[in-house]
PDB file of C-alpha atoms in Angstrom:
ATOM      1  CA  MET A  13       0.000   0.000   0.000  1.00  0.00           C
ATOM      2  CA  THR A  14       1.355   3.399  -0.959  1.00  0.00           C
ATOM      3  CA  GLY A  15      -1.391   5.552   0.544  1.00  0.00           C
ATOM      4  CA  SER A  16      -1.620   7.012   4.011  1.00  0.00           C
ATOM      5  CA  LEU A  17      -4.261   8.057   6.513  1.00  0.00           C
ATOM      6  CA  VAL A  18      -3.924  10.769   9.153  1.00  0.00           C
ATOM      7  CA  VAL A  19      -6.571  12.102  11.553  1.00  0.00           C
ATOM      8  CA  VAL A  20      -6.170  15.784  12.473  1.00  0.00           C
ATOM      9  CA  GLY A  21      -8.008  18.293  14.616  1.00  0.00           C
ATOM     10  CA  THR A  22      -8.688  21.843  13.533  1.00  0.00           C
ATOM     11  CA  GLY A  23      -8.286  23.201  17.051  1.00  0.00           C
ATOM     12  CA  PRO A  24     -10.182  26.353  17.964  1.00  0.00           C
ATOM     13  CA  GLY A  25     -11.166  26.847  14.327  1.00  0.00           C
ATOM     14  CA  LYS A  26      -8.890  29.506  12.897  1.00  0.00           C
ATOM     15  CA  GLU A  27      -6.342  28.148  10.438  1.00  0.00           C
ATOM     16  CA  ASP A  28      -3.510  30.177  11.977  1.00  0.00           C
ATOM     17  CA  LEU A  29      -4.122  28.378  15.311  1.00  0.00           C
ATOM     18  CA  MET A  30      -3.784  24.859  13.869  1.00  0.00           C
ATOM     19  CA  THR A  31      -0.772  22.848  14.990  1.00  0.00           C
ATOM     20  CA  PRO A  32       2.237  22.510  12.692  1.00  0.00           C
ATOM     21  CA  ALA A  33       1.556  18.759  12.449  1.00  0.00           C
ATOM     22  CA  THR A  34      -2.003  19.419  11.256  1.00  0.00           C
ATOM     23  CA  LEU A  35      -0.844  21.978   8.694  1.00  0.00           C
ATOM     24  CA  ALA A  36       1.850  19.593   7.422  1.00  0.00           C
ATOM     25  CA  ALA A  37      -0.646  16.744   7.019  1.00  0.00           C
ATOM     26  CA  LEU A  38      -3.090  19.017   5.179  1.00  0.00           C
ATOM     27  CA  ALA A  39      -0.320  20.257   2.879  1.00  0.00           C
ATOM     28  CA  CYS A  40       0.480  16.690   1.766  1.00  0.00           C
ATOM     29  CA  ALA A  41      -3.088  15.433   1.434  1.00  0.00           C
ATOM     30  CA  THR A  42      -4.679  14.410  -1.831  1.00  0.00           C
ATOM     31  CA  ASP A  43      -8.074  13.840  -0.176  1.00  0.00           C
ATOM     32  CA  LEU A  44      -9.828  15.395   2.815  1.00  0.00           C
ATOM     33  CA  VAL A  45     -12.623  13.490   4.523  1.00  0.00           C
ATOM     34  CA  GLY A  46     -14.885  14.870   7.235  1.00  0.00           C
ATOM     35  CA  TYR A  47     -18.031  16.477   8.513  1.00  0.00           C
ATOM     36  CA  GLY A  48     -18.833  19.377   6.165  1.00  0.00           C
ATOM     37  CA  PRO A  49     -18.499  22.255   8.676  1.00  0.00           C
ATOM     38  CA  TYR A  50     -15.104  20.895   9.806  1.00  0.00           C
ATOM     39  CA  LEU A  51     -13.862  20.734   6.216  1.00  0.00           C
ATOM     40  CA  ASP A  52     -15.038  24.337   5.786  1.00  0.00           C
ATOM     41  CA  ARG A  53     -12.391  25.339   8.360  1.00  0.00           C
ATOM     42  CA  VAL A  54      -9.654  24.228   5.950  1.00  0.00           C
ATOM     43  CA  SER A  55      -8.740  26.436   3.002  1.00  0.00           C
ATOM     44  CA  PRO A  56      -9.701  24.669  -0.236  1.00  0.00           C
ATOM     45  CA  ARG A  57      -7.045  23.698  -2.756  1.00  0.00           C
ATOM     46  CA  ALA A  58      -7.677  22.792  -6.385  1.00  0.00           C
ATOM     47  CA  ASP A  59      -5.413  19.741  -6.171  1.00  0.00           C
ATOM     48  CA  GLN A  60      -7.326  18.157  -3.263  1.00  0.00           C
ATOM     49  CA  CYS A  61     -10.575  16.244  -3.350  1.00  0.00           C
ATOM     50  CA  ARG A  62     -12.948  17.027  -0.479  1.00  0.00           C
ATOM     51  CA  HIS A  63     -15.364  14.364   0.749  1.00  0.00           C
ATOM     52  CA  ALA A  64     -17.865  16.153   3.006  1.00  0.00           C
ATOM     53  CA  SER A  65     -20.522  14.261   4.927  1.00  0.00           C
ATOM     54  CA  ASP A  66     -23.133  14.617   7.631  1.00  0.00           C
ATOM     55  CA  ASN A  67     -22.019  14.296  11.246  1.00  0.00           C
ATOM     56  CA  ARG A  68     -24.009  11.080  11.817  1.00  0.00           C
ATOM     57  CA  VAL A  69     -22.165   8.836   9.371  1.00  0.00           C
ATOM     58  CA  GLU A  70     -18.906   8.130  11.192  1.00  0.00           C
ATOM     59  CA  LEU A  71     -18.591   4.531   9.971  1.00  0.00           C
ATOM     60  CA  GLU A  72     -19.187   5.517   6.348  1.00  0.00           C
ATOM     61  CA  ARG A  73     -16.549   8.275   6.653  1.00  0.00           C
ATOM     62  CA  ALA A  74     -14.053   5.839   8.154  1.00  0.00           C
ATOM     63  CA  ARG A  75     -14.692   3.256   5.438  1.00  0.00           C
ATOM     64  CA  LEU A  76     -14.277   5.877   2.707  1.00  0.00           C
ATOM     65  CA  ALA A  77     -11.032   7.171   4.222  1.00  0.00           C
ATOM     66  CA  LEU A  78      -9.594   3.648   4.510  1.00  0.00           C
ATOM     67  CA  SER A  79     -10.673   2.803   0.957  1.00  0.00           C
ATOM     68  CA  LEU A  80      -9.025   5.931  -0.454  1.00  0.00           C
ATOM     69  CA  ALA A  81      -5.799   5.238   1.462  1.00  0.00           C
ATOM     70  CA  ALA A  82      -5.802   1.625   0.254  1.00  0.00           C
ATOM     71  CA  ALA A  83      -6.082   2.982  -3.308  1.00  0.00           C
ATOM     72  CA  GLY A  84      -2.886   4.999  -2.789  1.00  0.00           C
ATOM     73  CA  LYS A  85      -4.305   8.377  -1.782  1.00  0.00           C
ATOM     74  CA  ARG A  86      -2.841  10.542   1.008  1.00  0.00           C
ATOM     75  CA  VAL A  87      -5.958  10.973   3.132  1.00  0.00           C
ATOM     76  CA  VAL A  88      -6.575  13.354   6.010  1.00  0.00           C
ATOM     77  CA  VAL A  89      -9.659  12.890   8.151  1.00  0.00           C
ATOM     78  CA  VAL A  90     -10.506  16.335   9.490  1.00  0.00           C
ATOM     79  CA  SER A  91     -11.941  16.460  12.994  1.00  0.00           C
ATOM     80  CA  GLY A  92     -12.973  19.439  15.061  1.00  0.00           C
ATOM     81  CA  GLY A  93     -10.961  20.278  18.134  1.00  0.00           C
ATOM     82  CA  ASP A  94      -8.905  17.393  19.515  1.00  0.00           C
ATOM     83  CA  PRO A  95      -9.321  14.134  17.530  1.00  0.00           C
ATOM     84  CA  GLY A  96      -7.887  12.178  20.462  1.00  0.00           C
ATOM     85  CA  VAL A  97     -10.896  12.885  22.669  1.00  0.00           C
TER      86      VAL A  97
END
């Protein structure tokens, strides 16, 4: 497998307050997966595919993210706040 999967948190919501690790992961991503309002906190880029969903479909989001990574994509699952909580 050549793809990757990273889960990041957007922190308080302003892009300039995101951690360096989050910004680095976003910079390398080919695909962003997440709840629509969380993806809206990340500046769009033409070279990235955004997969927005409702907040009640966690399993579907996880399956999509894993499938994209298995297909060789560099996937970032965007969470609000702290994804470790």
